[in-house]
Each structure stands twice: as C-alpha cells, then as structure tokens.
XYZ file of C-alpha atoms in Angstrom:
466
model
C 2.041 -35.798 5.179
C 0.329 -33.253 2.922
C 2.658 -31.748 0.313
C 2.218 -28.029 -0.402
C 3.940 -26.194 -3.256
C 3.919 -22.405 -3.247
C 4.978 -20.305 -6.225
C 6.075 -16.886 -5.003
C 7.693 -15.854 -1.727
C 5.945 -12.543 -1.087
C 3.502 -11.904 1.791
C 0.887 -14.251 0.329
C 3.430 -17.010 -0.214
C 5.568 -16.854 2.911
C 2.656 -16.349 5.308
C 0.920 -19.351 3.726
C 4.108 -21.378 4.060
C 4.385 -20.588 7.776
C 0.763 -21.598 8.407
C 1.097 -24.829 6.419
C 4.349 -25.796 8.131
C 2.835 -25.254 11.580
C -0.107 -27.439 10.597
C 2.290 -30.254 9.755
C 2.501 -30.015 5.971
C 5.624 -30.539 3.876
C 6.124 -27.120 2.226
C 8.218 -26.092 -0.759
C 8.372 -22.456 -1.875
C 9.646 -21.538 -5.340
C 10.671 -17.891 -5.493
C 12.761 -15.948 -7.998
C 13.267 -12.629 -6.187
C 14.092 -13.524 -2.587
C 12.082 -14.074 0.579
C 9.464 -11.379 0.983
C 9.115 -10.879 -2.760
C 8.654 -7.484 -4.360
C 6.704 -6.230 -1.317
C 9.876 -6.400 0.739
C 12.554 -5.878 -1.911
C 11.164 -3.228 -4.277
C 7.711 -2.062 -3.156
C 6.234 -1.701 0.349
C 9.312 -1.879 2.561
C 11.557 0.342 0.385
C 8.893 2.952 -0.347
C 7.792 3.253 3.281
C 11.426 3.473 4.398
C 11.957 6.371 2.000
C 8.704 7.934 3.190
C 9.883 7.608 6.803
C 12.826 9.859 5.943
C 10.441 12.255 4.208
C 8.304 12.396 7.382
C 11.301 13.459 9.451
C 12.267 16.080 6.869
C 8.744 17.528 6.877
C 8.541 17.510 10.661
C 11.846 19.359 10.903
C 11.156 21.882 8.161
C 7.680 22.768 9.504
C 8.589 22.886 13.207
C 9.343 26.587 13.417
C 6.004 27.265 15.099
C 7.032 24.858 17.856
C 10.175 26.890 18.494
C 12.620 24.509 16.810
C 15.589 26.299 15.207
C 17.398 24.631 12.322
C 20.630 25.392 10.542
C 21.969 27.895 13.042
C 19.414 30.681 12.742
C 21.192 34.024 12.621
C 19.917 36.939 14.743
C 17.349 38.875 12.747
C 17.009 36.186 10.062
C 13.513 35.400 8.820
C 13.857 31.622 8.757
C 16.234 28.767 9.402
C 18.231 26.999 6.744
C 16.034 24.385 5.019
C 16.526 20.731 5.886
C 18.834 18.900 3.492
C 18.613 15.265 2.414
C 21.399 13.035 1.053
C 19.425 10.779 -1.275
C 22.360 8.408 -1.831
C 22.471 7.751 1.924
C 18.684 7.420 2.033
C 18.662 4.883 -0.802
C 21.548 2.911 0.680
C 19.571 2.616 3.904
C 16.438 1.632 1.960
C 18.251 -1.235 0.246
C 19.980 -2.325 3.457
C 16.710 -2.519 5.377
C 14.945 -4.341 2.545
C 17.719 -6.938 2.381
C 17.690 -7.352 6.155
C 13.922 -7.857 6.188
C 14.198 -10.442 3.401
C 16.916 -12.277 5.332
C 14.774 -12.293 8.486
C 11.867 -13.851 6.574
C 14.133 -16.462 4.977
C 15.550 -17.406 8.380
C 12.063 -17.718 9.834
C 10.953 -19.994 6.993
C 14.042 -22.154 7.439
C 13.424 -22.447 11.212
C 9.898 -23.672 10.497
C 11.156 -26.334 8.084
C 10.051 -24.712 4.817
C 12.119 -25.733 1.801
C 13.093 -22.818 -0.456
C 13.956 -23.141 -4.154
C 15.403 -20.049 -5.842
C 14.026 -19.817 -9.361
C 10.870 -19.413 -11.441
C 7.976 -21.794 -10.957
C 5.140 -22.773 -13.302
C 2.291 -25.251 -13.250
C 2.590 -28.533 -15.094
C -0.907 -29.869 -14.596
C -2.967 -29.711 -11.415
C -0.465 -31.333 -9.019
C 2.991 -30.407 -10.300
C 5.170 -27.342 -10.215
C 8.214 -27.133 -12.449
C 10.950 -24.934 -11.010
C 13.570 -23.475 -13.335
C 16.316 -22.891 -10.810
C 18.515 -19.821 -10.693
C 21.632 -21.987 -10.962
C 20.451 -23.395 -14.285
C 18.955 -26.654 -13.094
C 15.339 -27.771 -13.062
C 13.226 -29.559 -10.481
C 9.685 -30.924 -10.489
C 7.728 -30.598 -7.236
C 4.789 -32.951 -6.707
C 2.068 -31.448 -4.533
C -1.301 -32.257 -3.044
C -2.158 -28.562 -3.154
C -0.597 -25.538 -4.836
C -0.703 -21.855 -3.972
C 0.065 -19.258 -6.650
C 1.342 -16.009 -5.128
C 3.344 -14.494 -7.962
C 2.479 -10.835 -7.400
C 2.434 -8.101 -10.024
C 4.748 -5.668 -11.788
C 4.526 -2.012 -12.878
C 2.490 -1.363 -16.000
C 4.628 0.092 -18.778
C 3.316 2.513 -21.381
C 4.858 1.824 -24.832
C 5.372 5.567 -25.268
C 7.120 5.874 -21.894
C 9.678 3.074 -21.714
C 11.653 3.295 -18.431
C 15.424 3.624 -18.807
C 16.295 3.426 -15.112
C 17.986 6.834 -15.220
C 15.481 9.577 -16.060
C 12.282 7.656 -16.822
C 11.597 5.389 -13.878
C 9.185 2.913 -12.365
C 8.808 2.827 -8.590
C 11.147 -0.184 -8.446
C 14.010 1.810 -9.978
C 14.114 4.993 -7.885
C 16.386 3.455 -5.250
C 19.350 3.456 -7.643
C 19.368 7.261 -7.880
C 22.532 8.877 -6.530
C 21.137 12.423 -6.673
C 17.765 13.802 -5.672
C 15.570 14.596 -8.699
C 15.550 18.369 -9.016
C 12.252 18.526 -10.909
C 10.265 15.300 -10.686
C 7.186 14.609 -12.794
C 4.960 11.883 -11.334
C 2.506 10.386 -13.815
C -0.449 8.830 -12.011
C -2.307 10.121 -8.955
C -3.417 6.841 -7.429
C -1.954 5.536 -4.177
C 1.553 4.879 -5.523
C 1.796 8.155 -7.412
C 0.484 10.195 -4.477
C 2.847 8.518 -2.017
C 5.955 9.134 -4.098
C 4.867 12.682 -4.993
C 4.401 13.436 -1.300
C 7.661 11.762 -0.324
C 9.902 13.398 -2.909
C 8.380 16.807 -2.314
C 9.289 16.453 1.369
C 12.814 15.348 0.440
C 13.302 18.540 -1.576
C 12.261 17.818 -5.169
C 10.044 20.212 -7.083
C 7.158 17.890 -7.974
C 4.566 18.018 -10.727
C 1.780 15.445 -10.379
C -0.088 14.479 -13.549
C -3.586 13.287 -12.637
C -6.060 11.956 -15.193
C -8.949 12.630 -12.788
C -10.272 15.857 -11.311
C -8.491 15.161 -8.003
C -5.721 13.043 -6.544
C -6.575 9.613 -5.122
C -9.820 9.148 -7.063
C -10.461 5.806 -5.357
C -10.198 7.165 -1.810
C -12.522 9.117 0.465
C -13.296 12.392 -1.332
C -12.915 14.611 1.753
C -9.626 12.959 2.663
C -8.300 13.328 -0.870
C -9.351 16.971 -0.809
C -7.324 17.614 2.336
C -4.283 15.956 0.782
C -4.562 17.902 -2.465
C -4.781 21.148 -0.510
C -1.650 20.181 1.430
C 0.173 19.325 -1.785
C -0.624 22.724 -3.253
C 0.205 24.595 -0.031
C 3.639 23.008 -0.072
C 4.231 24.052 -3.661
C 3.375 20.943 -5.668
C 1.924 21.515 -9.128
C -1.096 19.247 -9.608
C -2.288 18.921 -13.209
C -5.857 17.648 -12.891
C -7.776 16.054 -15.759
C -4.480 15.575 -17.584
C -3.302 12.348 -19.185
C 0.227 11.564 -20.341
C 0.552 10.488 -23.975
C 4.322 9.984 -24.012
C 7.528 10.522 -22.060
C 10.932 10.920 -23.704
C 14.436 11.979 -22.814
C 15.498 15.516 -23.625
C 19.157 16.138 -22.870
C 19.674 15.778 -19.122
C 15.946 15.776 -18.504
C 12.597 14.510 -19.690
C 9.602 15.926 -21.488
C 6.095 14.619 -20.845
C 3.580 15.234 -23.608
C -0.052 15.279 -22.529
C -2.956 14.102 -24.670
C -4.152 17.693 -25.131
C -0.787 18.676 -26.632
C 0.676 20.426 -23.588
C 4.174 19.497 -22.475
C 5.796 19.347 -19.049
C 9.562 19.327 -18.610
C 11.545 17.995 -15.669
C 14.763 16.263 -14.730
C 13.092 12.899 -14.004
C 9.744 11.182 -14.539
C 8.255 8.515 -12.302
C 5.599 6.354 -13.948
C 2.885 5.178 -11.550
C 0.129 4.004 -13.881
C -0.906 0.744 -12.270
C 0.208 -2.869 -12.073
C -0.161 -6.031 -14.140
C -0.311 -9.567 -12.687
C 2.675 -11.907 -12.976
C 0.683 -14.692 -14.611
C 2.284 -14.924 -18.043
C 4.158 -18.204 -18.494
C 2.705 -19.586 -15.268
C 1.125 -22.604 -16.981
C -2.398 -21.744 -15.915
C -3.922 -23.433 -18.964
C -2.266 -26.743 -18.079
C -4.294 -26.899 -14.873
C -7.393 -25.122 -16.197
C -7.003 -22.170 -13.862
C -9.396 -19.431 -14.956
C -8.289 -15.817 -15.267
C -10.519 -12.771 -15.376
C -10.291 -9.213 -16.612
C -6.754 -7.932 -16.907
C -5.244 -11.404 -16.585
C -5.810 -11.640 -12.812
C -6.488 -15.116 -11.400
C -10.113 -15.631 -10.336
C -10.459 -16.689 -6.687
C -13.268 -17.025 -4.185
C -13.261 -15.789 -0.580
C -11.202 -18.754 0.634
C -8.610 -18.248 -2.138
C -9.693 -21.192 -4.316
C -9.175 -20.953 -8.069
C -11.320 -22.748 -10.640
C -8.990 -25.778 -10.451
C -9.386 -28.175 -7.547
C -6.439 -28.085 -5.164
C -5.015 -24.868 -6.606
C -5.272 -21.636 -4.658
C -4.030 -18.121 -5.347
C -3.232 -15.116 -3.165
C -1.985 -11.577 -3.439
C -1.609 -9.120 -6.272
C -1.885 -11.807 -8.970
C -5.564 -12.133 -7.960
C -6.276 -8.384 -8.104
C -8.635 -8.704 -5.123
C -7.223 -5.746 -3.179
C -3.574 -5.071 -3.828
C -2.297 -4.740 -0.272
C 0.400 -6.796 1.431
C -1.919 -7.376 4.397
C -4.646 -8.773 2.126
C -2.143 -10.992 0.299
C -0.946 -12.394 3.623
C -4.503 -13.067 4.796
C -5.422 -14.715 1.491
C -2.410 -16.996 1.834
C -3.246 -17.948 5.416
C -6.906 -18.555 4.553
C -5.878 -20.796 1.642
C -3.810 -23.042 3.904
C -6.348 -23.117 6.723
C -9.017 -24.121 4.214
C -6.903 -26.682 2.402
C -5.598 -28.328 5.592
C -8.964 -28.448 7.353
C -8.413 -25.793 10.021
C -11.113 -23.356 11.120
C -11.350 -20.555 8.591
C -13.329 -17.359 8.095
C -13.728 -16.276 4.457
C -12.060 -13.018 3.453
C -14.242 -9.985 4.220
C -12.938 -6.874 2.477
C -15.202 -4.667 4.598
C -12.880 -5.289 7.555
C -9.644 -4.431 5.742
C -7.827 -1.377 7.086
C -5.828 0.430 4.399
C -3.492 3.409 4.463
C -2.135 5.836 1.881
C 1.320 6.762 3.216
C 1.300 10.385 2.183
C 1.787 13.329 4.534
C -0.721 13.450 6.141
C -1.604 9.768 5.936
C -5.086 8.630 4.944
C -6.401 5.495 6.652
C -9.773 3.859 6.050
C -11.721 0.794 7.103
C -15.199 -0.522 6.411
C -17.911 1.386 4.586
C -17.040 4.753 3.056
C -18.767 8.133 2.975
C -19.734 7.366 -0.613
C -21.453 4.150 0.501
C -23.400 6.082 3.130
C -24.430 8.849 0.726
C -25.480 6.374 -1.981
C -27.688 4.448 0.422
C -25.590 1.281 0.258
C -25.608 1.295 4.066
C -28.040 3.113 6.352
C -25.620 4.880 8.658
C -24.968 8.041 10.644
C -21.668 9.904 10.355
C -19.674 12.298 12.505
C -16.521 14.075 11.345
C -14.214 15.975 13.695
C -11.363 18.203 12.519
C -8.049 17.472 14.204
C -7.397 21.186 14.567
C -9.617 21.146 17.686
C -7.782 18.199 19.286
C -5.490 19.335 22.150
C -2.652 16.939 21.253
C -2.845 18.046 17.624
C -2.489 21.669 18.765
C 0.585 20.763 20.810
C 2.172 19.039 17.830
C 1.306 21.787 15.374
C -1.129 19.619 13.388
C -3.639 21.832 11.593
C -4.932 19.539 8.836
C -6.824 16.281 8.972
C -9.900 14.773 10.582
C -11.475 11.712 12.171
C -14.776 10.382 10.811
C -16.877 7.467 12.065
C -19.908 5.724 10.553
C -22.425 3.665 12.546
C -25.651 1.887 11.661
C -28.876 3.610 12.579
C -30.738 1.850 15.360
C -27.988 -0.466 16.552
C -25.066 1.989 16.683
C -22.688 -0.669 15.331
C -19.518 0.876 13.924
C -19.336 0.078 10.211
C -16.494 2.291 9.004
C -14.136 5.147 9.577
C -11.604 7.525 8.049
C -8.567 9.094 9.699
C -6.487 11.802 8.011
C -3.508 12.584 10.225
C 0.159 11.907 10.831
C 0.428 8.165 11.611
C -3.168 7.541 10.616
C -1.976 3.998 9.885
C -1.679 3.516 13.657
C -4.755 5.530 14.653
C -7.101 3.479 12.444
C -6.524 0.315 14.499
C -9.181 0.911 17.199
C -11.699 1.684 14.455
C -10.685 -1.484 12.587
C -11.173 -3.503 15.785
C -14.613 -1.951 16.245
C -15.620 -2.791 12.669
C -14.262 -6.335 12.834
C -15.899 -7.097 16.198
C -19.160 -5.227 15.423
C -18.710 -2.963 18.439
C -21.196 -0.162 19.038
C -20.331 3.510 19.293
C -21.363 3.245 22.956
C -18.704 0.593 23.572
C -16.105 2.582 21.648
C -16.965 5.765 23.527
C -16.673 4.114 26.959
C -13.131 2.823 26.387
C -10.549 5.015 28.078
C -8.248 7.131 25.947
C -5.139 8.943 27.103
C -5.437 12.702 27.567
C -4.146 14.396 25.538
C -4.048 12.078 22.530
C -5.163 11.994 18.911
C -7.200 8.869 19.693
C -9.292 11.099 21.922
C -10.959 12.382 18.755
C -12.053 8.833 17.887
C -13.711 8.452 21.281
C -15.276 11.911 20.976
C -16.728 11.057 17.557
C -18.185 7.885 19.070
C -19.727 9.884 21.923
C -21.329 12.285 19.446
C -22.775 9.351 17.490
C -24.107 7.719 20.657
C -27.744 8.674 20.927
C -28.021 9.617 17.238
C -27.993 5.989 16.004
C-alpha cells in the first residue's frame, strides 16, 4: 500500500487526501488549524458568510423601487428606516458555520479512512514528515510521497502591527462585538474590495486606500470601473494612488498616515495588503525543495516540486490563490503520483469571482489579452440594464461579455458583473473548458426571463462575426 503524508488540511490537503484514500493509499494528514484549514476557519467561508449578510442588507435597503417598505414607513415620510445589522450576531453565525463546515470535512475524511494528526508538520528529508503534536508529543510519518499544502497568512506591515481590536487583519474581524463606525481598508485588491463592499453594506462608513489608480487593478478594467462607480454612489471614499505608510492607535480610533503625508482617521483599520506563504520552518532544505520569488514553493502543472516524490498545492505555491485551484492542485498531485489519468492544471479554464456587490466573475482570456493581441478574438458586451429579469429585480449596473476566436467561434473567455455572477459564470466556464463555439452556446435553451439570457444573446451576436 502506498503511504501518503499531507502537511496541511485546507482545500489542497483534504481534497488530495480524499482522492488518495479512494485510490487505495494509506493517508496521514498533519494539520494545525483544523479540517478545512484557514480557507474554512478564517478566510473563504467566514468572509463569504459575512458577505451573504451584507447582500441581504443591500437588497433590503435598495428595494424601495420594487415597492418594499421597511421599518414601518409613516404616511408622508420620504423613506423607510434604514436596515440595521447586529454584527455580534453576524459574527457568531460566521464562526458557527465555519466550525460546522470544518467538522463536516473532518467527518468525511474519517469515513474515508484518512488518519488525522493535529499539530505542525515539517519535512525531515525526502520521505519523512515530523509532526509536532498539539498535545505536546511528536510523531514521525514515513511516506512514499508527500504533499505540502500549508497555505498562507496575511502580510503584516511593520508600521501597522495588528492589535486585534482597532488594527485588524481579515482573520481578526470576526471577534468584533460592534460594527466599525468608520472603517479604513488598506489595500484595494480582491480581499480589500470584498471587505470594503461588505462592511459598507452592513452600515460602516468606509474609506478604501488604493495604491493604484482604480480598485481591483488585477481584474477586468471595465468590471472594476463599474464596481468603483457603485462604491462611490453608495458613499464610499476611495483614495486612489494612495499608499499607507503607517497605522497607529489614536484614542478610541486609528490614524492612517499616507506616504504623501496625508492622514486618514477612523475607528478601525483593516489591513489587506497581500499574503505570505507558510513555508518558514517547513524543512524544505532537508529535501531540496526549491522555492521561488516571495518564498512560494515552485511547482509544475501536475503539482510536482523540485524534489522527487514531493508535491505542493494551494496558496503556499502562489500559483493562483483560490480555494478551487488549491483543491484541483491537490487532486492532480494524487492522480499523478498514484498513476491515475490526469490532465495538467490549465489556469485559462479557472473561473474566479470577486465577492463584492455586484460580484465580478471571470474565466479564460481577458479583455486585456484580446486588446494586446495575445489572442485573436471577437468580443461582445451587453449591459444588464437591458435584460428583462434585471429590470424586474431592479438591477441597473453590470454586464455580460464574451470572447470567441475569429474563424472558429470557440469561446475563450468571459466576464460577468452582476448579483450572483459566481453562479452565472458557470455556463461560460463550461464553454471555455469544453471548447464550445458561440453557435453551440447560443442554441442552448435559457429560461425567459433570466439573467443567463444575456449570455445566450451575447453568443448569438458573436455568431456570424467570428
């Protein structure tokens, strides 16, 4: 029986463990945080649970046009009472759901015969993992193959040390008992934008400090533009081309000093300035595992490291820091190691979503790739404001955009900016993954009225132009 040792129980680790166990391997997982790792306990699951509450708050507060009356509207009053949010209740639910999800994963691993060791693991040569157990003991695990899936942690600026009370990382916000009155979010990437959007919807006055000229500099420019306009319409202050030099406590609040000397004051500050891999103390040198820029573990498209028999998956590789990619890397590693059929990781087929309001979902080639000539493609973009279902739901912002290759009409990418874009992107992701043509996409039935109707309409408009 092949012995597999996995260090880290996040999506990359537990999905790999399930695959290996089903293929008949003897699997041991060493994990210090709990089943599901930070993705379930402090990152993806908690943040999206909080954002789910924010979605409901936004829907309620902006539903006046639909005839919804909130807070007992008095005769002759201009508007209903604003929606209120009890952040202590929200955070209690966040933690409860995260713990429940972790328990579900642990139970599933146990049912499949995976052995779990609670503690910190490190390499001791190419075929051994030393586990320093949470109860104080130590155990050495011999393995024919090893998967490193140790994740990452928030980057900390020396001049902005989190205290867990007023200066926070995204892992610490769930201990707040009161909603931040004036929240400063430093960093306008995916994490910063998501929390800025979420807390604004919950009722905080938000200032977003962005070092670039727009929010979400790594995303589709048109999509980011829509989101920034929404942020401003809802009252968010966006400080573009501004970089934080330091953050310090000031009484019951915080003061953020920018590199140009300006200061911004608030009650709380959330630092969202990137992540660093959890590779320190992992014993990589003992097995000659090569790391690249930023300390991330170098891997190929089947998750192999530079050391034979050692694989890596997830945020510690820096490939694309998404839970779905981590899970796929872990599965691919086990399929490859255990001799099953495997398709190397293709990042062009990865569907990704920014869980702001509206959401931004993308897959395949981008508008930038088309404009730069990286891919010879046609594009069609349709505003959601013309979609009948969008009109019924009061959706006025957002769009659907498709890209297809000239000549063949094969769908090579798409962007959706809309409520629940994370769900709407799926048919486009299927088309990209299966190399469907716009003709095939256009001929599939859609429900009328539906937001997916705009995807089919975009495909129809592209048909004949390819």
